[in-house]
Amino acid sequence: MMGVTETIDRSEALRAYGRGDAGQSAISVQQVTKSFMNAEGDAIPVLSGITMDIRKQEFVSIVGPSGCGKSTIFNIIAGLIEPSSGKIVVGGEEIGRSTGHVGYMMQRDLLLPWRTILDNVTLGLEVKGLSKKERYDTAMAYLERYGLDSFAKAYPSTLSGGMRQRVALIRTLVTQPDIILLDEPFSALDYQTRLVLEDEILSILKNEGKTGVLITHDIEEAISVSDRVFVMSKRPTFVKKTYEVGLAASHGSAMKARTDAAFKQYFEEIWSELDIQMGRIS
Ligand code: ADP
Ligand code: MG
């Protein structure tokens, strides 16, 4: 089976990296707070003023303690829920509810088992009102571009976990959002598959000129793929520290980023940043 990476010219992906609108703001999260009601009706503050500026064509990661509100930030950026205060500015405009500016691969974004791979990929296009032929042509073009066309007629259950995640990403890409939100897309995969997919997905997003935001538990993953890593505090949550990493960009690959001497250093810094929060040291 042909790997997806083989279909991507890395040097081309890297040229894309510094091209076009890079440097301009893609998403600006401004002093966003969010509280949820608990069963007793008390407002529990989850986000206590999140501010981050993500640049066009940048790939950033968000790491933070479990339950600190990472998925909640994505839900707010995607316009699925409203912040208690603060705002999200995308392309210079404050977003309203459920706008189509972002592609969102949710934490449990499963393929529909009764639909073929092709019909899963066309799903995102159905709401756009394209004709059946347009939907199929567009979906097939993406599947071909990333070496998945031979699976078009297959059902999800016949694919490995890694292949299913590739398809889920393609399903997100076909609607051509500028920004892709990825909520722990690799957490259910074995270690080797995760390494390969991290590398591929970064290449795909760079190749497509997208802005990517990844939520991950895995500090090594964050360091290997990111231009920057945002470390969140525990609840009520704010951005505790931002790391300018950029190892994948300088090596042209997330896999090679792991061989950089600075990799271990970033790991130790980010680990200790999180360690203190989780109370492991005290
Ligand atoms: P993370 O993704 O960082 O693990 P979440 O964003 O899923 O965290 O959740 C953060 C906190 O907010 C958790 O305590 C969770 O229980 C709570 N929470 C999330 N969504 C809701 C909701 N719709 N109603 C009430 N509480 C919620
Ligand atoms: Mg989550």
Tab-separated table of N, CA, C and O in Angstrom, residues 129-215:
chain	number	residue	atom	x	y	z
A	129	GLY	N	-24.855	21.889	-0.575
A	129	GLY	CA	-25.786	21.950	-1.705
A	129	GLY	C	-25.168	21.682	-3.060
A	129	GLY	O	-25.695	22.117	-4.086
A	130	LEU	N	-24.031	20.962	-3.090
A	130	LEU	CA	-23.440	20.601	-4.377
A	130	LEU	C	-24.227	19.460	-5.006
A	130	LEU	O	-24.861	18.677	-4.297
A	131	SER	N	-24.176	19.364	-6.324
A	131	SER	CA	-24.831	18.244	-6.996
A	131	SER	C	-24.077	16.965	-6.652
A	131	SER	O	-22.925	17.003	-6.217
A	132	LYS	N	-24.744	15.837	-6.878
A	132	LYS	CA	-24.126	14.554	-6.541
A	132	LYS	C	-22.804	14.366	-7.297
A	132	LYS	O	-21.805	13.936	-6.720
A	133	LYS	N	-22.811	14.738	-8.568
A	133	LYS	CA	-21.593	14.579	-9.370
A	133	LYS	C	-20.459	15.464	-8.840
A	133	LYS	O	-19.315	15.023	-8.716
A	134	GLU	N	-20.804	16.694	-8.497
A	134	GLU	CA	-19.783	17.603	-7.942
A	134	GLU	C	-19.218	17.059	-6.637
A	134	GLU	O	-18.013	17.131	-6.393
A	135	ARG	N	-20.106	16.509	-5.802
A	135	ARG	CA	-19.659	15.952	-4.523
A	135	ARG	C	-18.695	14.788	-4.746
A	135	ARG	O	-17.641	14.716	-4.132
A	136	TYR	N	-19.071	13.891	-5.656
A	136	TYR	CA	-18.238	12.721	-5.902
A	136	TYR	C	-16.911	13.106	-6.543
A	136	TYR	O	-15.860	12.597	-6.170
A	137	ASP	N	-16.956	14.021	-7.505
A	137	ASP	CA	-15.715	14.436	-8.178
A	137	ASP	C	-14.753	15.084	-7.193
A	137	ASP	O	-13.557	14.803	-7.195
A	138	THR	N	-15.293	15.947	-6.345
A	138	THR	CA	-14.446	16.638	-5.366
A	138	THR	C	-13.852	15.636	-4.387
A	138	THR	O	-12.641	15.649	-4.121
A	139	ALA	N	-14.692	14.758	-3.857
A	139	ALA	CA	-14.219	13.775	-2.870
A	139	ALA	C	-13.165	12.854	-3.483
A	139	ALA	O	-12.124	12.588	-2.870
A	140	MET	N	-13.414	12.393	-4.702
A	140	MET	CA	-12.456	11.487	-5.359
A	140	MET	C	-11.124	12.197	-5.606
A	140	MET	O	-10.060	11.597	-5.459
A	141	ALA	N	-11.186	13.466	-5.965
A	141	ALA	CA	-9.950	14.213	-6.217
A	141	ALA	C	-9.082	14.261	-4.961
A	141	ALA	O	-7.865	14.061	-5.025
A	142	TYR	N	-9.718	14.474	-3.810
A	142	TYR	CA	-8.961	14.493	-2.553
A	142	TYR	C	-8.435	13.097	-2.199
A	142	TYR	O	-7.293	12.942	-1.768
A	143	LEU	N	-9.289	12.086	-2.364
A	143	LEU	CA	-8.849	10.718	-2.051
A	143	LEU	C	-7.666	10.327	-2.941
A	143	LEU	O	-6.702	9.715	-2.478
A	144	GLU	N	-7.712	10.723	-4.210
A	144	GLU	CA	-6.599	10.421	-5.124
A	144	GLU	C	-5.342	11.170	-4.719
A	144	GLU	O	-4.249	10.603	-4.684
A	145	ARG	N	-5.508	12.443	-4.401
A	145	ARG	CA	-4.342	13.265	-4.068
A	145	ARG	C	-3.562	12.676	-2.901
A	145	ARG	O	-2.354	12.744	-2.843
A	146	TYR	N	-4.280	12.036	-1.970
A	146	TYR	CA	-3.605	11.503	-0.797
A	146	TYR	C	-3.566	9.975	-0.771
A	146	TYR	O	-3.461	9.357	0.284
A	147	GLY	N	-3.650	9.381	-1.972
A	147	GLY	CA	-3.421	7.946	-2.097
A	147	GLY	C	-4.463	7.071	-1.437
A	147	GLY	O	-4.164	5.941	-1.044
A	148	LEU	N	-5.693	7.569	-1.285
A	148	LEU	CA	-6.741	6.792	-0.621
A	148	LEU	C	-7.850	6.361	-1.571
A	148	LEU	O	-8.840	5.777	-1.139
A	149	ASP	N	-7.671	6.618	-2.869
A	149	ASP	CA	-8.759	6.357	-3.816
A	149	ASP	C	-9.106	4.877	-3.929
A	149	ASP	O	-10.255	4.531	-4.188
A	150	SER	N	-8.121	3.994	-3.683
A	150	SER	CA	-8.428	2.569	-3.801
A	150	SER	C	-9.369	2.097	-2.681
A	150	SER	O	-9.908	0.998	-2.740
A	151	PHE	N	-9.572	2.926	-1.660
A	151	PHE	CA	-10.484	2.572	-0.564
A	151	PHE	C	-11.877	3.176	-0.733
A	151	PHE	O	-12.731	3.018	0.145
A	152	ALA	N	-12.100	3.879	-1.833
A	152	ALA	CA	-13.348	4.640	-2.001
A	152	ALA	C	-14.596	3.796	-1.757
A	152	ALA	O	-15.542	4.238	-1.116
A	153	LYS	N	-14.585	2.556	-2.232
A	153	LYS	CA	-15.778	1.711	-2.142
A	153	LYS	C	-15.799	0.867	-0.863
A	153	LYS	O	-16.743	0.121	-0.617
A	154	ALA	N	-14.730	0.949	-0.073
A	154	ALA	CA	-14.639	0.136	1.148
A	154	ALA	C	-15.464	0.751	2.267
A	154	ALA	O	-15.799	1.939	2.230
A	155	TYR	N	-15.786	-0.082	3.272
A	155	TYR	CA	-16.491	0.409	4.457
A	155	TYR	C	-15.478	0.642	5.588
A	155	TYR	O	-14.446	-0.027	5.653
A	156	PRO	N	-15.780	1.598	6.478
A	156	PRO	CA	-14.824	1.966	7.530
A	156	PRO	C	-14.302	0.783	8.344
A	156	PRO	O	-13.134	0.751	8.718
A	157	SER	N	-15.176	-0.215	8.610
A	157	SER	CA	-14.764	-1.343	9.472
A	157	SER	C	-13.622	-2.146	8.862
A	157	SER	O	-12.919	-2.869	9.570
A	158	THR	N	-13.423	-2.039	7.555
A	158	THR	CA	-12.358	-2.809	6.902
A	158	THR	C	-11.022	-2.069	6.923
A	158	THR	O	-10.017	-2.586	6.460
A	159	LEU	N	-11.011	-0.838	7.445
A	159	LEU	CA	-9.787	-0.030	7.470
A	159	LEU	C	-9.157	-0.028	8.865
A	159	LEU	O	-9.855	-0.144	9.866
A	160	SER	N	-7.845	0.147	8.900
A	160	SER	CA	-7.149	0.286	10.192
A	160	SER	C	-7.518	1.634	10.815
A	160	SER	O	-8.028	2.530	10.132
A	161	GLY	N	-7.247	1.766	12.124
A	161	GLY	CA	-7.531	3.018	12.820
A	161	GLY	C	-6.837	4.203	12.171
A	161	GLY	O	-7.407	5.288	12.045
A	162	GLY	N	-5.604	3.993	11.738
A	162	GLY	CA	-4.845	5.071	11.100
A	162	GLY	C	-5.475	5.514	9.789
A	162	GLY	O	-5.577	6.709	9.498
A	163	MET	N	-5.923	4.510	8.990
A	163	MET	CA	-6.559	4.848	7.717
A	163	MET	C	-7.872	5.595	7.955
A	163	MET	O	-8.214	6.526	7.239
A	164	ARG	N	-8.606	5.179	8.975
A	164	ARG	CA	-9.878	5.859	9.271
A	164	ARG	C	-9.634	7.322	9.646
A	164	ARG	O	-10.402	8.204	9.263
A	165	GLN	N	-8.558	7.592	10.396
A	165	GLN	CA	-8.261	8.972	10.764
A	165	GLN	C	-7.841	9.795	9.546
A	165	GLN	O	-8.142	10.978	9.453
A	166	ARG	N	-7.141	9.154	8.601
A	166	ARG	CA	-6.788	9.856	7.356
A	166	ARG	C	-8.065	10.269	6.623
A	166	ARG	O	-8.190	11.380	6.137
A	167	VAL	N	-9.007	9.318	6.559
A	167	VAL	CA	-10.272	9.599	5.860
A	167	VAL	C	-11.038	10.716	6.583
A	167	VAL	O	-11.583	11.624	5.945
A	168	ALA	N	-11.046	10.668	7.924
A	168	ALA	CA	-11.744	11.710	8.690
A	168	ALA	C	-11.138	13.085	8.402
A	168	ALA	O	-11.850	14.087	8.306
A	169	LEU	N	-9.815	13.134	8.234
A	169	LEU	CA	-9.183	14.411	7.903
A	169	LEU	C	-9.592	14.877	6.499
A	169	LEU	O	-9.932	16.044	6.306
A	170	ILE	N	-9.598	13.941	5.549
A	170	ILE	CA	-9.996	14.295	4.187
A	170	ILE	C	-11.440	14.808	4.177
A	170	ILE	O	-11.772	15.787	3.510
A	171	ARG	N	-12.289	14.152	4.975
A	171	ARG	CA	-13.689	14.592	5.071
A	171	ARG	C	-13.766	16.040	5.565
A	171	ARG	O	-14.632	16.806	5.150
A	172	THR	N	-12.853	16.405	6.476
A	172	THR	CA	-12.815	17.776	6.977
A	172	THR	C	-12.276	18.733	5.913
A	172	THR	O	-12.740	19.864	5.792
A	173	LEU	N	-11.304	18.248	5.127
A	173	LEU	CA	-10.654	19.126	4.136
A	173	LEU	C	-11.518	19.445	2.924
A	173	LEU	O	-11.381	20.514	2.341
A	174	VAL	N	-12.400	18.510	2.529
A	174	VAL	CA	-13.132	18.702	1.267
A	174	VAL	C	-14.008	19.958	1.248
A	174	VAL	O	-14.275	20.497	0.180
A	175	THR	N	-14.426	20.409	2.418
A	175	THR	CA	-15.261	21.610	2.435
A	175	THR	C	-14.406	22.878	2.343
A	175	THR	O	-14.933	23.986	2.360
A	176	GLN	N	-13.109	22.680	2.253
A	176	GLN	CA	-12.143	23.756	2.068
A	176	GLN	C	-12.191	24.873	3.099
A	176	GLN	O	-12.221	26.060	2.753
A	177	PRO	N	-12.170	24.513	4.378
A	177	PRO	CA	-12.043	25.548	5.405
A	177	PRO	C	-10.593	26.037	5.435
A	177	PRO	O	-9.689	25.307	5.037
A	178	ASP	N	-10.367	27.267	5.880
A	178	ASP	CA	-8.994	27.781	5.972
A	178	ASP	C	-8.295	27.269	7.218
A	178	ASP	O	-7.074	27.212	7.289
A	179	ILE	N	-9.107	26.956	8.232
A	179	ILE	CA	-8.574	26.595	9.538
A	179	ILE	C	-9.072	25.207	9.908
A	179	ILE	O	-10.260	24.909	9.773
A	180	ILE	N	-8.151	24.362	10.371
A	180	ILE	CA	-8.533	23.003	10.765
A	180	ILE	C	-8.260	22.817	12.259
A	180	ILE	O	-7.130	23.007	12.714
A	181	LEU	N	-9.296	22.454	12.993
A	181	LEU	CA	-9.159	22.171	14.422
A	181	LEU	C	-9.124	20.659	14.614
A	181	LEU	O	-10.023	19.956	14.143
A	182	LEU	N	-8.095	20.167	15.301
A	182	LEU	CA	-7.933	18.729	15.494
A	182	LEU	C	-7.905	18.422	16.990
A	182	LEU	O	-6.957	18.788	17.687
A	183	ASP	N	-8.953	17.778	17.480
A	183	ASP	CA	-9.047	17.492	18.913
A	183	ASP	C	-8.603	16.050	19.178
A	183	ASP	O	-9.368	15.114	18.962
A	184	GLU	N	-7.366	15.903	19.633
A	184	GLU	CA	-6.778	14.600	19.958
A	184	GLU	C	-7.065	13.535	18.907
A	184	GLU	O	-7.582	12.461	19.228
A	185	PRO	N	-6.710	13.797	17.658
A	185	PRO	CA	-7.063	12.852	16.590
A	185	PRO	C	-6.265	11.552	16.631
A	185	PRO	O	-6.663	10.572	16.020
A	186	PHE	N	-5.155	11.541	17.364
A	186	PHE	CA	-4.288	10.356	17.327
A	186	PHE	C	-4.337	9.537	18.605
A	186	PHE	O	-3.645	8.534	18.726
A	187	SER	N	-5.139	9.954	19.574
A	187	SER	CA	-5.014	9.367	20.914
A	187	SER	C	-5.374	7.888	20.967
A	187	SER	O	-4.892	7.173	21.832
A	188	ALA	N	-6.206	7.415	20.042
A	188	ALA	CA	-6.594	5.995	20.091
A	188	ALA	C	-5.656	5.098	19.273
A	188	ALA	O	-5.866	3.896	19.203
A	189	LEU	N	-4.628	5.691	18.685
A	189	LEU	CA	-3.776	4.912	17.776
A	189	LEU	C	-2.518	4.408	18.469
A	189	LEU	O	-2.060	4.995	19.450
A	190	ASP	N	-1.962	3.312	17.945
A	190	ASP	CA	-0.702	2.809	18.516
A	190	ASP	C	0.433	3.784	18.172
A	190	ASP	O	0.308	4.611	17.280
A	191	TYR	N	1.531	3.643	18.903
A	191	TYR	CA	2.621	4.616	18.848
A	191	TYR	C	3.179	4.807	17.425
A	191	TYR	O	3.324	5.930	16.948
A	192	GLN	N	3.471	3.695	16.741
A	192	GLN	CA	4.068	3.800	15.403
A	192	GLN	C	3.137	4.490	14.424
A	192	GLN	O	3.550	5.361	13.654
A	193	THR	N	1.854	4.120	14.466
A	193	THR	CA	0.879	4.727	13.566
A	193	THR	C	0.779	6.224	13.845
A	193	THR	O	0.657	7.037	12.926
A	194	ARG	N	0.845	6.560	15.131
A	194	ARG	CA	0.747	7.962	15.522
A	194	ARG	C	1.895	8.782	14.931
A	194	ARG	O	1.684	9.861	14.392
A	195	LEU	N	3.109	8.226	14.995
A	195	LEU	CA	4.266	8.937	14.452
A	195	LEU	C	4.100	9.209	12.958
A	195	LEU	O	4.369	10.309	12.482
A	196	VAL	N	3.652	8.173	12.245
A	196	VAL	CA	3.487	8.317	10.799
A	196	VAL	C	2.397	9.340	10.487
A	196	VAL	O	2.566	10.222	9.640
A	197	LEU	N	1.274	9.237	11.209
A	197	LEU	CA	0.139	10.129	10.935
A	197	LEU	C	0.434	11.586	11.281
A	197	LEU	O	0.012	12.497	10.576
A	198	GLU	N	1.144	11.800	12.378
A	198	GLU	CA	1.504	13.174	12.742
A	198	GLU	C	2.249	13.822	11.579
A	198	GLU	O	1.967	14.949	11.183
A	199	ASP	N	3.209	13.062	11.071
A	199	ASP	CA	4.045	13.538	9.978
A	199	ASP	C	3.199	13.828	8.727
A	199	ASP	O	3.314	14.883	8.102
A	200	GLU	N	2.326	12.874	8.412
A	200	GLU	CA	1.495	13.017	7.212
A	200	GLU	C	0.503	14.167	7.317
A	200	GLU	O	0.326	14.932	6.378
A	201	ILE	N	-0.141	14.259	8.453
A	201	ILE	CA	-1.189	15.269	8.583
A	201	ILE	C	-0.597	16.662	8.557
A	201	ILE	O	-1.131	17.577	7.923
A	202	LEU	N	0.577	16.821	9.161
A	202	LEU	CA	1.260	18.115	9.085
A	202	LEU	C	1.598	18.435	7.625
A	202	LEU	O	1.343	19.547	7.157
A	203	SER	N	2.130	17.451	6.894
A	203	SER	CA	2.463	17.668	5.479
A	203	SER	C	1.225	18.031	4.667
A	203	SER	O	1.263	18.915	3.823
A	204	ILE	N	0.130	17.321	4.940
A	204	ILE	CA	-1.109	17.584	4.195
A	204	ILE	C	-1.583	19.012	4.461
A	204	ILE	O	-1.904	19.755	3.523
A	205	LEU	N	-1.595	19.427	5.719
A	205	LEU	CA	-2.095	20.775	6.036
A	205	LEU	C	-1.179	21.851	5.475
A	205	LEU	O	-1.647	22.881	4.975
A	206	LYS	N	0.129	21.617	5.515
A	206	LYS	CA	1.067	22.582	4.926
A	206	LYS	C	0.884	22.630	3.414
A	206	LYS	O	0.872	23.693	2.803
A	207	ASN	N	0.733	21.451	2.823
A	207	ASN	CA	0.527	21.336	1.380
A	207	ASN	C	-0.737	22.072	0.930
A	207	ASN	O	-0.762	22.695	-0.127
A	208	GLU	N	-1.771	22.004	1.757
A	208	GLU	CA	-3.041	22.660	1.420
A	208	GLU	C	-3.069	24.117	1.863
A	208	GLU	O	-4.075	24.814	1.682
A	209	GLY	N	-1.996	24.581	2.497
A	209	GLY	CA	-1.925	25.980	2.936
A	209	GLY	C	-2.874	26.319	4.086
A	209	GLY	O	-3.333	27.452	4.213
A	210	LYS	N	-3.179	25.311	4.923
A	210	LYS	CA	-4.139	25.519	6.008
A	210	LYS	C	-3.466	25.990	7.289
A	210	LYS	O	-2.280	25.772	7.496
A	211	THR	N	-4.280	26.596	8.130
A	211	THR	CA	-3.879	26.895	9.495
A	211	THR	C	-4.369	25.729	10.340
A	211	THR	O	-5.529	25.335	10.219
A	212	GLY	N	-3.496	25.179	11.183
A	212	GLY	CA	-3.890	24.008	11.972
A	212	GLY	C	-3.751	24.257	13.465
A	212	GLY	O	-2.786	24.884	13.898
A	213	VAL	N	-4.748	23.779	14.214
A	213	VAL	CA	-4.673	23.850	15.674
A	213	VAL	C	-4.956	22.448	16.208
A	213	VAL	O	-5.987	21.855	15.887
A	214	LEU	N	-4.014	21.926	16.991
A	214	LEU	CA	-4.108	20.562	17.504
A	214	LEU	C	-4.206	20.573	19.022
A	214	LEU	O	-3.409	21.219	19.701
A	215	ILE	N	-5.188	19.858	19.555
A	215	ILE	CA	-5.228	19.592	20.994
A	215	ILE	C	-4.615	18.219	21.198
A	215	ILE	O	-4.972	17.269	20.492
